Each structure stands twice: as C-alpha cells, then as structure tokens.
Coordinates of C-alpha atoms in Angstrom, one line a residue:
Chain A
M1 CA -15.7 -11.4 32.6
K2 CA -12.4 -12.9 31.8
E3 CA -10.8 -13.2 28.4
I4 CA -10.1 -16.9 27.9
I5 CA -6.7 -17.4 26.1
V6 CA -5.9 -20.9 25.0
F7 CA -2.2 -21.6 24.2
I8 CA -1.9 -23.7 21.1
E9 CA 1.1 -26.0 21.2
H10 CA 2.5 -27.5 18.0
R11 CA 5.3 -29.9 17.1
F12 CA 6.4 -31.1 13.6
S13 CA 3.6 -29.3 11.8
E14 CA 0.8 -30.7 14.0
I15 CA -1.2 -29.2 16.8
L16 CA -0.8 -31.3 20.0
S17 CA -4.0 -33.0 21.0
N18 CA -3.6 -31.5 24.5
S19 CA -4.4 -28.1 23.2
Y20 CA -7.8 -29.4 22.3
D21 CA -8.3 -30.4 25.9
A22 CA -7.6 -26.8 26.8
L23 CA -10.1 -25.6 24.2
G24 CA -12.7 -28.0 25.7
F25 CA -12.1 -26.5 29.1
A26 CA -12.5 -23.0 27.5
Y27 CA -15.9 -23.9 26.2
E28 CA -17.0 -25.2 29.6
W29 CA -15.8 -22.0 31.3
Q30 CA -17.6 -19.9 28.7
K31 CA -20.8 -21.8 29.3
L32 CA -20.6 -21.1 33.0
F33 CA -19.1 -17.6 33.1
G34 CA -19.2 -16.1 29.6
G35 CA -16.2 -14.3 28.0
E36 CA -14.5 -14.4 24.7
I37 CA -12.2 -17.2 23.7
S38 CA -8.9 -16.6 21.9
C39 CA -6.2 -18.9 20.7
L40 CA -2.6 -17.9 21.0
V41 CA -0.1 -19.4 18.6
L42 CA 3.7 -18.8 18.7
T43 CA 5.1 -19.6 15.3
S44 CA 7.5 -18.9 12.5
E45 CA 6.0 -17.6 9.3
E46 CA 6.3 -20.9 7.4
K47 CA 4.3 -23.0 9.7
K48 CA 1.2 -20.8 9.9
D49 CA -0.9 -22.9 7.6
I50 CA -1.2 -25.9 10.0
F51 CA -3.6 -24.0 12.2
S52 CA -6.6 -24.0 9.8
D53 CA -8.6 -26.2 12.2
L54 CA -8.7 -23.3 14.7
K55 CA -10.5 -21.0 12.3
N56 CA -14.2 -20.6 13.1
V57 CA -14.0 -22.3 16.5
V58 CA -12.9 -19.3 18.6
N59 CA -13.5 -15.5 18.6
K60 CA -9.9 -14.5 18.0
I61 CA -6.6 -16.1 16.9
Y62 CA -3.4 -14.4 17.7
F63 CA -0.3 -15.4 15.7
L64 CA 2.9 -14.1 17.3
K65 CA 5.6 -14.6 14.7
N66 CA 9.3 -14.8 14.9
K67 CA 11.8 -17.0 13.1
F68 CA 13.1 -18.3 16.5
L69 CA 9.6 -19.5 17.5
E70 CA 9.3 -22.3 15.0
N71 CA 9.8 -24.9 17.7
Y72 CA 9.3 -24.7 21.5
H73 CA 12.2 -23.2 23.4
P74 CA 11.7 -22.7 27.1
E75 CA 13.4 -19.3 27.3
L76 CA 12.2 -17.8 24.1
Y77 CA 8.6 -19.0 24.5
L78 CA 8.6 -17.6 28.0
K79 CA 9.8 -14.2 26.9
A80 CA 7.3 -14.0 24.0
L81 CA 4.3 -15.1 26.2
K82 CA 5.3 -12.8 29.0
D83 CA 5.5 -9.8 26.7
F84 CA 2.1 -10.6 25.2
L85 CA 0.3 -11.4 28.5
K86 CA 1.6 -8.4 30.5
E87 CA -0.4 -6.1 28.3
K88 CA -3.6 -7.9 29.2
E89 CA -5.9 -7.7 32.3
N90 CA -8.2 -10.2 33.9
Y91 CA -7.7 -13.3 31.7
L92 CA -7.5 -17.0 32.0
F93 CA -4.5 -18.6 30.3
L94 CA -5.0 -22.2 29.5
L95 CA -2.5 -24.9 28.4
G96 CA -2.8 -28.6 27.8
Q97 CA -0.8 -30.6 30.3
T98 CA 2.2 -31.4 28.1
S99 CA 5.9 -31.9 28.8
N100 CA 6.4 -28.3 27.8
A101 CA 3.6 -27.1 29.9
Y102 CA 5.5 -28.4 32.9
E103 CA 8.1 -25.7 32.0
L104 CA 5.9 -22.9 30.6
A105 CA 3.0 -22.8 33.1
P106 CA 5.0 -22.4 36.3
S107 CA 7.6 -20.1 34.8
L108 CA 4.9 -17.8 33.4
A109 CA 3.1 -17.8 36.8
T110 CA 6.3 -16.6 38.6
E111 CA 7.2 -14.0 35.9
L112 CA 3.7 -12.5 35.9
S113 CA 3.0 -13.1 39.6
L114 CA -0.2 -15.0 38.9
P115 CA -1.8 -18.0 40.7
I116 CA -1.5 -21.3 38.9
L117 CA -3.4 -24.6 38.9
T118 CA -2.2 -27.7 37.1
D119 CA -3.9 -30.9 35.8
I120 CA -7.5 -29.6 36.2
N121 CA -10.2 -32.1 35.1
G122 CA -13.4 -30.4 36.2
I123 CA -15.0 -27.2 37.2
E124 CA -18.0 -26.4 39.4
K125 CA -19.9 -23.2 39.9
T126 CA -21.7 -22.6 43.2
D127 CA -23.5 -19.5 44.4
N128 CA -20.4 -17.3 44.8
E129 CA -17.6 -19.7 44.3
I130 CA -15.7 -21.4 41.6
N131 CA -14.2 -24.9 42.4
F132 CA -11.5 -26.4 40.2
I133 CA -11.4 -30.2 40.4
R134 CA -8.2 -32.3 40.1
Y135 CA -6.8 -35.5 41.3
F136 CA -4.6 -36.0 44.3
Y137 CA -2.7 -39.0 45.6
G138 CA -2.3 -40.7 42.2
G139 CA -6.0 -40.5 41.3
K140 CA -7.2 -42.1 44.5
V141 CA -8.7 -38.8 45.7
C142 CA -10.3 -35.8 44.0
G143 CA -10.0 -32.4 45.4
K144 CA -11.9 -29.1 45.0
V145 CA -9.5 -26.2 44.9
E146 CA -10.4 -22.5 45.2
V147 CA -8.3 -19.5 44.1
A148 CA -8.2 -16.3 46.1
D149 CA -9.7 -13.1 44.5
I150 CA -10.5 -15.0 41.4
D151 CA -12.9 -12.2 40.1
K152 CA -10.1 -9.7 40.0
K153 CA -7.1 -11.8 39.2
S154 CA -5.8 -13.5 36.1
L155 CA -5.0 -17.2 36.4
I156 CA -2.9 -19.8 34.6
I157 CA -4.4 -23.3 34.3
T158 CA -3.2 -26.5 32.7
I159 CA -5.8 -29.1 31.7
Q160 CA -5.5 -32.8 32.4
T161 CA -5.1 -34.9 29.2
G162 CA -8.4 -36.1 27.8
S163 CA -10.7 -34.5 30.4
F164 CA -12.6 -32.1 28.2
Q165 CA -14.2 -32.4 24.8
F166 CA -13.4 -30.2 21.9
E167 CA -16.3 -29.4 19.6
K168 CA -16.5 -27.8 16.2
R169 CA -18.2 -24.4 16.1
E170 CA -19.1 -21.9 13.5
I171 CA -17.8 -18.5 14.6
N172 CA -16.1 -15.8 12.5
S173 CA -12.6 -15.8 14.0
E174 CA -10.8 -12.5 13.9
I175 CA -7.2 -13.1 13.0
I176 CA -4.5 -11.0 14.5
E177 CA -1.0 -11.4 13.2
K178 CA 2.0 -9.8 14.8
E179 CA 5.7 -10.0 14.0
I180 CA 7.4 -9.7 17.4
N181 CA 10.9 -8.7 18.5
L182 CA 12.8 -11.4 20.3
D183 CA 16.2 -11.2 21.8
N184 CA 17.8 -14.6 20.9
E185 CA 20.1 -14.7 24.0
K186 CA 19.7 -18.0 25.8
N187 CA 21.2 -20.4 28.2
I188 CA 19.6 -23.5 26.7
E189 CA 20.2 -25.0 23.3
I190 CA 17.9 -27.6 21.9
L191 CA 20.1 -30.1 20.0
E192 CA 17.7 -32.7 18.6
Y193 CA 14.5 -34.6 18.8
K194 CA 14.5 -38.4 18.6
K195 CA 12.1 -41.3 18.7
E196 CA 12.9 -43.7 21.4
E197 CA 13.9 -47.1 20.2
T198 CA 11.1 -49.6 20.0
G199 CA 11.5 -53.2 20.9
E200 CA 10.6 -56.4 19.1
V201 CA 7.0 -56.5 20.3
D202 CA 4.5 -53.8 19.4
I203 CA 2.1 -53.8 22.3
S204 CA -0.3 -51.4 20.6
K205 CA -1.3 -54.2 18.2
A206 CA -1.7 -57.0 20.8
E207 CA -5.1 -58.5 21.3
I208 CA -4.5 -59.7 24.8
I209 CA -2.4 -57.7 27.3
I210 CA -1.3 -58.6 30.8
G211 CA -0.5 -55.3 32.4
I212 CA 1.6 -55.2 35.6
G213 CA 2.2 -52.5 38.1
R214 CA 3.7 -51.7 41.4
G215 CA 1.7 -54.4 43.1
L216 CA 4.0 -57.1 41.6
R217 CA 6.4 -55.8 44.4
D218 CA 9.5 -57.7 43.3
K219 CA 11.3 -58.8 40.2
K220 CA 11.2 -62.4 41.6
N221 CA 7.4 -62.4 41.0
L222 CA 7.9 -61.8 37.2
P223 CA 7.9 -65.5 36.2
I224 CA 4.3 -66.0 37.3
V225 CA 3.0 -63.2 35.2
E226 CA 5.2 -64.2 32.3
E227 CA 3.8 -67.7 32.4
L228 CA 0.2 -66.2 32.6
A229 CA 0.9 -64.1 29.5
K230 CA 2.1 -67.2 27.7
K231 CA -0.9 -69.3 28.7
L232 CA -3.3 -66.6 27.6
K233 CA -1.4 -66.0 24.4
G234 CA -0.9 -62.4 25.3
V235 CA 1.9 -59.9 25.8
L236 CA 3.3 -58.4 29.0
A237 CA 3.1 -54.7 29.4
G238 CA 3.0 -52.3 32.4
S239 CA 2.4 -49.0 34.1
R240 CA 5.2 -46.5 34.7
P241 CA 6.4 -47.9 38.1
A242 CA 6.9 -51.4 36.5
I243 CA 9.2 -49.8 33.8
D244 CA 11.0 -47.5 36.3
A245 CA 11.7 -50.6 38.5
G246 CA 13.4 -52.2 35.5
W247 CA 10.9 -55.2 35.3
L248 CA 10.0 -54.4 31.7
S249 CA 11.6 -52.4 28.9
K250 CA 10.4 -48.9 28.1
D251 CA 8.6 -50.0 24.9
R252 CA 6.1 -51.9 27.0
Q253 CA 4.9 -48.9 28.9
I254 CA 1.2 -48.0 28.6
G255 CA -0.1 -44.5 29.3
S256 CA 0.5 -40.9 28.6
S257 CA 4.2 -41.2 28.4
G258 CA 4.1 -44.6 26.7
K259 CA 1.7 -46.3 24.3
T260 CA -2.1 -46.3 23.9
V261 CA -3.7 -49.8 23.6
K262 CA -7.2 -51.1 22.9
P263 CA -6.9 -54.9 23.2
K264 CA -9.8 -57.5 23.5
L265 CA -8.6 -58.2 27.0
Y266 CA -6.6 -56.0 29.4
L267 CA -5.8 -57.8 32.6
A268 CA -4.4 -55.3 35.1
L269 CA -2.4 -56.9 37.8
G270 CA -1.4 -54.7 40.7
I271 CA -1.9 -51.5 38.8
S272 CA -3.5 -48.8 41.0
G273 CA -4.7 -46.8 37.9
A274 CA -3.2 -43.3 38.0
F275 CA -4.9 -41.3 35.2
Q276 CA -1.6 -41.2 33.3
H277 CA -2.0 -45.0 32.9
I278 CA -5.7 -45.1 32.4
V279 CA -5.7 -42.7 29.4
G280 CA -3.6 -45.4 27.6
M281 CA -5.9 -48.4 28.1
K282 CA -9.4 -47.4 29.2
N283 CA -10.9 -48.1 25.8
S284 CA -10.0 -51.8 25.9
D285 CA -12.9 -54.2 25.1
L286 CA -12.7 -56.1 28.4
I287 CA -10.8 -54.8 31.5
I288 CA -10.3 -57.1 34.4
A289 CA -8.3 -55.8 37.4
I290 CA -6.7 -57.5 40.3
N291 CA -5.6 -55.1 43.1
K292 CA -5.4 -55.3 46.9
D293 CA -6.8 -51.8 47.4
P294 CA -10.6 -51.9 47.0
N295 CA -10.6 -48.1 46.2
A296 CA -7.8 -48.3 43.6
P297 CA -8.9 -46.1 40.7
I298 CA -8.3 -48.9 38.2
F299 CA -11.6 -50.5 39.4
S300 CA -13.6 -47.4 38.3
I301 CA -12.9 -48.3 34.7
S302 CA -12.9 -52.1 35.0
H303 CA -15.6 -54.4 33.9
Y304 CA -14.6 -57.0 36.5
G305 CA -12.6 -56.4 39.7
I306 CA -10.9 -58.8 42.1
V307 CA -9.8 -57.3 45.4
E308 CA -6.8 -59.6 46.1
D309 CA -3.1 -59.8 46.1
L310 CA -2.0 -60.8 42.5
T311 CA 0.8 -63.0 43.8
K312 CA -1.9 -65.2 45.4
I313 CA -4.5 -65.3 42.6
V314 CA -2.2 -65.7 39.6
P315 CA -0.5 -68.9 40.8
T316 CA -4.0 -70.4 41.6
L317 CA -5.1 -69.4 38.1
L318 CA -2.0 -70.9 36.5
K319 CA -2.7 -74.3 38.0
K320 CA -6.2 -74.4 36.4
L321 CA -5.2 -73.1 32.9
Chain B
M1 CA 29.9 -30.0 41.3
K2 CA 28.0 -28.6 44.3
I3 CA 24.5 -30.0 44.0
I4 CA 21.4 -29.1 46.0
V5 CA 18.6 -31.6 46.1
C6 CA 15.1 -30.6 47.3
L7 CA 13.3 -33.4 48.9
K8 CA 9.7 -33.7 50.1
S9 CA 8.4 -36.2 52.7
C10 CA 5.3 -37.8 51.3
P11 CA 3.0 -40.6 52.6
E12 CA 3.2 -43.8 50.6
T13 CA -0.3 -44.1 49.1
A14 CA 0.1 -46.1 45.9
E15 CA -0.3 -49.4 47.6
S16 CA -2.5 -48.4 50.5
E17 CA -6.2 -47.8 50.9
I18 CA -6.9 -44.1 51.4
K19 CA -9.8 -42.7 53.5
L20 CA -10.9 -39.2 54.1
T21 CA -11.2 -37.4 57.5
E22 CA -14.7 -36.5 58.6
D23 CA -14.5 -32.9 57.5
K24 CA -13.1 -34.1 54.1
K25 CA -10.3 -31.6 54.3
D26 CA -7.6 -34.3 54.6
I27 CA -6.9 -38.0 54.2
I28 CA -6.5 -40.1 57.3
R29 CA -2.7 -40.2 57.9
D30 CA -2.1 -42.2 61.1
K31 CA -1.4 -45.5 59.4
L32 CA 0.5 -44.2 56.4
V33 CA 4.3 -44.5 56.1
Y34 CA 6.2 -41.4 55.1
T35 CA 9.2 -41.5 52.9
I36 CA 11.1 -39.5 50.2
N37 CA 8.7 -38.5 47.4
E38 CA 9.1 -41.0 44.6
A39 CA 10.4 -38.5 41.9
D40 CA 12.6 -36.7 44.5
N41 CA 14.2 -40.0 45.3
Y42 CA 15.3 -40.2 41.6
A43 CA 16.7 -36.6 41.9
L44 CA 18.7 -37.8 44.9
E45 CA 19.9 -40.8 43.0
T46 CA 21.0 -38.5 40.1
A47 CA 22.9 -36.3 42.5
L48 CA 24.7 -39.4 43.9
V49 CA 25.6 -40.6 40.4
L50 CA 26.9 -37.2 39.4
K51 CA 29.0 -36.9 42.6
E52 CA 30.6 -40.3 41.9
K53 CA 31.4 -39.3 38.3
Y54 CA 32.5 -35.7 38.7
G55 CA 33.2 -35.2 42.4
G56 CA 31.6 -32.5 44.6
E57 CA 29.1 -32.4 47.4
I58 CA 25.4 -32.8 48.0
T59 CA 23.2 -30.6 50.2
L60 CA 19.7 -31.8 50.9
I61 CA 16.9 -29.3 51.7
T62 CA 13.4 -30.1 52.9
L63 CA 10.5 -28.1 54.2
G64 CA 8.6 -29.8 56.9
D65 CA 8.1 -30.9 60.5
K66 CA 10.6 -32.8 62.7
K67 CA 9.4 -36.1 61.3
S68 CA 10.6 -35.2 57.8
E69 CA 14.3 -35.2 59.1
E70 CA 14.0 -38.9 58.5
I71 CA 14.3 -38.4 54.7
L72 CA 17.4 -36.3 55.2
R73 CA 18.9 -39.2 57.2
I74 CA 18.1 -41.6 54.4
G75 CA 19.9 -39.2 52.0
F76 CA 22.9 -39.1 54.3
A77 CA 23.0 -42.9 54.5
K78 CA 23.1 -43.0 50.7
G79 CA 26.0 -40.5 50.5
A80 CA 24.6 -36.9 50.8
D81 CA 26.9 -34.5 52.7
Y82 CA 24.7 -31.8 54.3
G83 CA 21.1 -31.4 55.3
I84 CA 18.9 -28.4 55.9
R85 CA 15.3 -28.4 57.2
I86 CA 13.1 -25.4 57.0
E87 CA 10.8 -25.7 59.9
E88 CA 7.2 -25.7 58.8
E89 CA 4.6 -25.5 61.6
K90 CA 1.5 -25.8 59.5
E91 CA 1.5 -27.5 56.0
I92 CA 1.8 -25.0 53.2
K93 CA -0.4 -25.9 50.2
D94 CA 0.5 -23.2 47.7
P95 CA 3.5 -24.5 45.6
L96 CA 4.4 -20.9 44.6
L97 CA 4.9 -20.0 48.3
I98 CA 7.0 -23.1 48.9
A99 CA 9.1 -22.1 45.9
K100 CA 9.6 -18.6 47.3
I101 CA 10.6 -20.0 50.7
L102 CA 13.2 -22.3 49.1
A103 CA 14.5 -19.6 46.9
T104 CA 15.0 -17.2 49.8
L105 CA 17.2 -19.8 51.5
I106 CA 19.0 -21.1 48.4
K107 CA 20.0 -17.6 47.1
N108 CA 22.5 -17.4 49.9
L109 CA 24.1 -20.8 49.2
S110 CA 26.8 -21.6 46.7
F111 CA 25.8 -24.3 44.1
D112 CA 26.1 -25.4 40.5
L113 CA 23.0 -27.5 40.2
I114 CA 19.6 -27.9 41.8
L115 CA 17.8 -31.2 41.4
T116 CA 14.2 -31.9 42.2
G117 CA 11.6 -34.5 41.2
V118 CA 9.2 -33.8 38.4
T119 CA 6.2 -33.8 40.7
S120 CA 5.1 -34.9 44.1
S121 CA 3.1 -38.1 44.6
D122 CA 0.6 -36.4 47.0
N123 CA -0.5 -33.2 45.4
N124 CA 1.0 -33.7 41.9
Y125 CA 1.1 -30.0 41.1
G126 CA 4.6 -30.0 39.5
I127 CA 5.0 -26.3 40.1
T128 CA 7.4 -25.7 43.0
N129 CA 10.5 -26.9 41.0
I130 CA 10.3 -24.5 38.0
A131 CA 8.9 -21.7 40.1
L132 CA 12.1 -22.1 42.2
A133 CA 14.3 -21.9 39.1
R134 CA 12.6 -18.7 38.0
Y135 CA 12.8 -17.0 41.5
L136 CA 16.5 -17.7 41.4
N137 CA 16.7 -16.7 37.7
L138 CA 18.2 -20.1 36.7
P139 CA 17.8 -21.9 33.4
F140 CA 15.8 -25.1 33.8
T141 CA 14.8 -28.3 32.1
T142 CA 11.9 -30.7 33.2
L143 CA 11.4 -34.4 32.8
V144 CA 15.1 -35.3 32.6
K145 CA 16.0 -38.9 32.0
E146 CA 19.7 -38.6 31.2
V147 CA 22.4 -36.2 32.3
T148 CA 26.1 -35.8 31.6
K149 CA 28.5 -32.9 32.2
E150 CA 30.5 -31.2 29.5
D151 CA 32.7 -28.3 30.6
N152 CA 30.4 -25.6 32.0
F153 CA 27.3 -27.2 30.5
L154 CA 25.0 -30.2 31.1
L155 CA 23.8 -32.4 28.3
V156 CA 20.4 -33.6 29.1
V157 CA 17.7 -35.8 27.5
R158 CA 14.1 -35.0 28.4
E159 CA 10.9 -36.9 27.9
L160 CA 8.3 -35.6 25.5
E161 CA 4.9 -37.2 24.5
G162 CA 4.5 -40.6 22.8
G163 CA 8.1 -41.9 23.0
L164 CA 9.7 -38.8 21.7
I165 CA 12.8 -37.4 23.4
E166 CA 14.6 -34.0 23.3
K167 CA 18.3 -33.4 23.7
R168 CA 19.5 -30.1 25.2
R169 CA 22.6 -28.4 26.3
I170 CA 22.1 -26.2 29.4
K171 CA 24.4 -23.8 31.1
I172 CA 25.5 -24.3 34.7
P173 CA 24.2 -23.2 37.2
C174 CA 20.7 -24.5 36.4
L175 CA 17.8 -26.5 37.8
L176 CA 16.7 -29.9 36.5
T177 CA 13.5 -31.8 37.4
I178 CA 14.2 -35.5 37.3
Q179 CA 11.8 -38.1 35.8
T180 CA 11.3 -41.4 37.7
G181 CA 13.3 -44.3 36.3
I182 CA 16.4 -42.3 35.3
Y183 CA 18.7 -44.7 37.3
P184 CA 18.0 -47.8 39.4
L185 CA 17.6 -46.6 43.0
R186 CA 20.1 -47.6 45.7
Y187 CA 18.8 -48.6 49.1
A188 CA 20.0 -47.3 52.4
S189 CA 20.5 -50.0 55.0
I190 CA 18.8 -49.5 58.4
L191 CA 22.2 -49.5 60.0
A192 CA 23.5 -46.7 57.7
I193 CA 20.3 -44.6 58.5
K194 CA 20.9 -45.2 62.2
R195 CA 24.5 -44.1 61.9
A196 CA 23.3 -40.9 60.2
T197 CA 21.3 -39.9 63.2
S198 CA 24.4 -38.2 64.7
K199 CA 24.9 -36.1 61.6
E200 CA 23.9 -32.5 62.1
I201 CA 20.9 -31.1 60.3
K202 CA 20.8 -27.3 60.0
L203 CA 17.5 -26.0 61.2
I204 CA 16.0 -22.8 59.7
K205 CA 12.9 -21.2 61.1
L206 CA 10.4 -19.9 58.6
K207 CA 10.3 -16.6 60.5
E208 CA 14.1 -16.1 59.9
L209 CA 13.4 -15.9 56.1
N210 CA 11.2 -12.9 56.6
L211 CA 8.5 -13.8 54.1
E212 CA 4.9 -12.8 53.8
R213 CA 3.0 -16.0 54.2
K214 CA 0.3 -15.5 51.6
E215 CA -1.3 -18.4 49.9
N216 CA -3.5 -18.0 46.8
I217 CA -4.9 -21.5 46.3
F218 CA -6.9 -23.4 48.9
L219 CA -8.1 -26.9 49.1
K220 CA -11.8 -26.8 49.9
E221 CA -12.5 -30.5 50.2
Y222 CA -11.6 -33.9 49.0
F223 CA -14.0 -36.5 47.6
I224 CA -13.6 -40.1 46.4
P225 CA -14.0 -40.2 42.6
K226 CA -17.1 -41.8 41.2
S227 CA -16.7 -45.1 39.3
E228 CA -17.1 -44.7 35.5
R229 CA -18.3 -48.3 35.2
E230 CA -20.5 -50.6 37.2
T231 CA -17.7 -52.9 38.0
I232 CA -18.6 -56.5 38.9
F233 CA -16.5 -57.7 41.8
I234 CA -15.6 -61.4 41.8
K235 CA -15.5 -62.7 45.3
G236 CA -14.8 -66.0 47.1
S237 CA -11.9 -68.2 47.9
E238 CA -8.8 -68.1 45.7
D239 CA -10.0 -71.2 44.0
E240 CA -13.5 -69.8 43.4
I241 CA -12.1 -66.6 42.1
A242 CA -9.8 -68.4 39.6
D243 CA -12.8 -70.6 38.4
S244 CA -15.0 -67.5 37.9
L245 CA -12.2 -65.8 36.0
I246 CA -11.8 -68.8 33.7
K247 CA -15.5 -68.9 33.1
I248 CA -15.6 -65.2 32.1
L249 CA -12.6 -65.6 29.8
K250 CA -14.3 -68.6 28.1
E251 CA -17.6 -66.7 27.7
K252 CA -15.8 -63.8 26.1
G253 CA -14.1 -66.1 23.7
I254 CA -10.6 -65.5 25.0
L255 CA -10.0 -69.0 26.3

C-alpha cells in the first residue's frame, strides 16, 4: 500500500483551492487501494495557523518549517521537498495543477527519478491494472494512461482543477512539525507579486456574456459579435486564444487563468471548450454554443448547441433582432 | 545571446473534428495539418524578439520524423539561424525520456537561454521543458509572459492564478517556458519558407546519443468524453436556426 502525500500550496495566508482537488483525488485513491493520507506543508513559523482546515481530514500533517519557505520559491521548495521525499518509499505525491506545480512536479520527478503524470481527472481500477484518466487534444479526447511497475514505484501526480471533490472528515490527525535546514543559495530571486490591471468592464458581474474563441478566425469578424453583444445588452468576453490573438483585452478572459462567470446567458461562439475555459463558465444558467465541430467539448456542457460556422449564423441572427 | 528553442510538430486539432482509430490507440491523422505547437510558436517569437533587441543567434531543435523539418523551415523563414532534428523513428510518449534525449544533445552545445512552450497542444503534459532544465542543472521559470535582459540576468513576469503575476530575476544560463500571447506572432511567407528549403538541417540519430530507451508511462487507449448535459441541438437552415434561437431567448426572458 502506498502512503498518499498531498502537497498543500498556500499564498497570502490562504490554501489554494487546487490543493483540495488533490485531497479529493487522495480520498478516491484511498477508497480503491487503501493507504494513509498525509498533508505536507512547507511554511515559515508565522503562517502555520492558516492550516486549521486540514486538521481532522487526514491521518498526518507534516509541517516543514524554515524562514525561507514562507512563500513559494522554485529552488528552495524543490530542495526541501526532495530532502523530505528521498527518505520515503513507495508513495504517491499529489499536487493540484497550479502555476507552481508546472515547476515543482516535473523538477521533483527528475530529481527523484520518478514517473510523473499531470492534469489527471479520473482513476479506474481493473483486475490488475490502474488507469489514470486525463484529457488530450484540448479536451476533445480522453486517454487512459498506465504507469510501469506501479506497485513498486513511487509516483508524482498533478490533479486537474475542479475534477475531484473534497469532503470533511473526522479523523485524529497526527501533527509532525520539523524545523529543517535549508541552504539559501539560489539563482532566482522573486521580486514581487502584482494584480494585473483590470479594465473598465467587470465581466464577472455581467448577466449576459457573448464569449468568443478561435472560431472567430479573424479580427475583421469582430464587428458582428460586437453588434450582437450590443443587441443582446451583453458584454463581450473570450477564451484564451481570443485574448492571445489580441481580439480582446486580458480582463475579458474567462477560465482558469482569467475570470469565473455565472451569467444568465452564456453564448459561446467558436469556442471549442478546453477544460481551462469550461471551469470558468460551466455554472452559467443557460449555455448556448455555436461551433463547427460537432464533437467540440463545449457542447458537452451546453443546454443548446448549433453545429455551424458562427460567421454565418451571427449575421443572420443580427438581421432578425 | 545564444538562444535554443525547442519546437514540437503538432497536428492542428482545435478547429477540426477528431476521430479515433479502430484500436483506439491513436487519433486519425491523415487529414490533419501539422505545424509548430502553439505555445512553442510563442517561444520562437520570444527568441526572435530577444535577438532583435540584444543580438545573438537562434538554434532550433526538434525531435521527430522527416515531416517535422517543415517547422524548422518556418523558423528559418522567420529569422532563426540553425536547425537540428533528432531522428525519431517511433513516437516517444514519455516526456521524461524526451527531456533526457534533448538534454543529451544540448549539454554539448553552447547557449545562454533555452526557450520552450508551456505545454503541447496534443498531449498537454507540460513536463518535458522543466525536466530538460533539471537534467541540464539550469534554473527555470514557467508561464513567462514578459522578458527583458539586465546584465547577466533576465527579468521575467510569470502568470499565476486569478490575474496575479509574479516578477522574478533569473540568472543566465536558464530555461524559460513561454505562455501563449506573450507577443503577437509574425507570419512566415510561403516564399520565405520555400527559400529556407536550401538551408542545412543537422540530423542526429537517436542511436548516436547512446541512451537507454525506457518509457515509464503508456497510453492504453483513447475515448471520446461523455457529455455532461443532454444538449439540445438546433438544426435547420440558417434562417430557421436564427428563428429558433430567438424563440429560446424569448422563452428564457432574455429578449
């Protein structure tokens, strides 16, 4: 049986919600294969009290303390985690898929020579196999992935945002606090954190949102969607490709690296529906999607779907409004 | 600055319908168009901008079959100087092995900076880049959306969750993974790509790198995800669709 170790990430005195995704996966794994669950927190002494939510939900909580561990630092966190994990055998190390996990998970895997899987959203147990499930090709396809010698080997896994449920439990957690030595030599200095500037429209408060994506194809098609937004008394927003292409400003981005919205109407135009976008809008009251690809993942969460090119349907619609 | 950019050739799937092969171990690829992986294209763009600003040279590296030389030619047409292809006979799925292969080649090259995309649009593992940095013992930063040079350091801005950004100073040599959208992309004209055909691409055989080819993760099969909702599809002529849409919006009190 593997020890299940969940890495708890924190920023500005709050646990990141992604760590609860990882805890949700840990529960699922425990149901299928057993094993004790531990949380691992790297922290400075002062910030310790923000972790009270973790008490009584897992078997053990490790606090590794050092004054340089107050905030995430790629080199120092890597050193601390490596020193901790190299003493362990046959474990599962879980992280939520955060910006920092993009650094920590692969670097730990190489330091410890462990296999790694990222963005896992499901797990399946068959007679003598364990299948990990994740998206490929922008969410259009799911894949079952196997890991060699999984019985004997430790493994690092990052969990896709929002894919597992955290639940409260009543367990007596054993708390293990350890002051650790850390050499503060580093090649990277973190200078500051900043909120990105927000624009004049707050899309998270809008009741009607017209979302545009890659399917708009060209900036010259912008006027038709702008006019539609105007006629429906809504605001224009978009998925990452629409922002990257420069069609809309960054404050109008919906999804895991943008805003989360819950309008009365979300009209998705030419948005394929990668999960990074879907997590930001799937709780909208009414979702209508227009996309050329009948298998676009956006349809799987839409109330109504139209398999068409938006640049044909929108002008027809405008004439009738 | 001597910059290495790692590029992957990926099929364009965002706007096309994907179907699985009969054994479900792959997607049907014959009709798909291959090009530079989206995030890698932004890494290439960043290299071109840095070269214009600070001088230097750009070497492109890819791992793939003969067809993937096309992406190196696109890179040449945009202004990259050298290209290396590591010959891959059979697709390698384990990103850690890919990182090891790249590291074995790159450790013998001289460079100040390695740039890659944040992740690939096909497998979306986001592992190869940082694993490569660690195999070469380089400092790294992911999700970079701004970069400038200051003496022997780079000042970078990286993207965190919920509209938060982080500023860092990182020592050269290092590896950065570039987030999409960092700069507007330039386009290579067909003529410029054609002209680049005569440019030499250095070919390295996987065997020459003397590596044990051991993969630890395996794709068992693909499946098409189930729909979470019973979506009602509106069909008909463009006129009929527009009428149905207006009717729905009226029923729901939006119009």
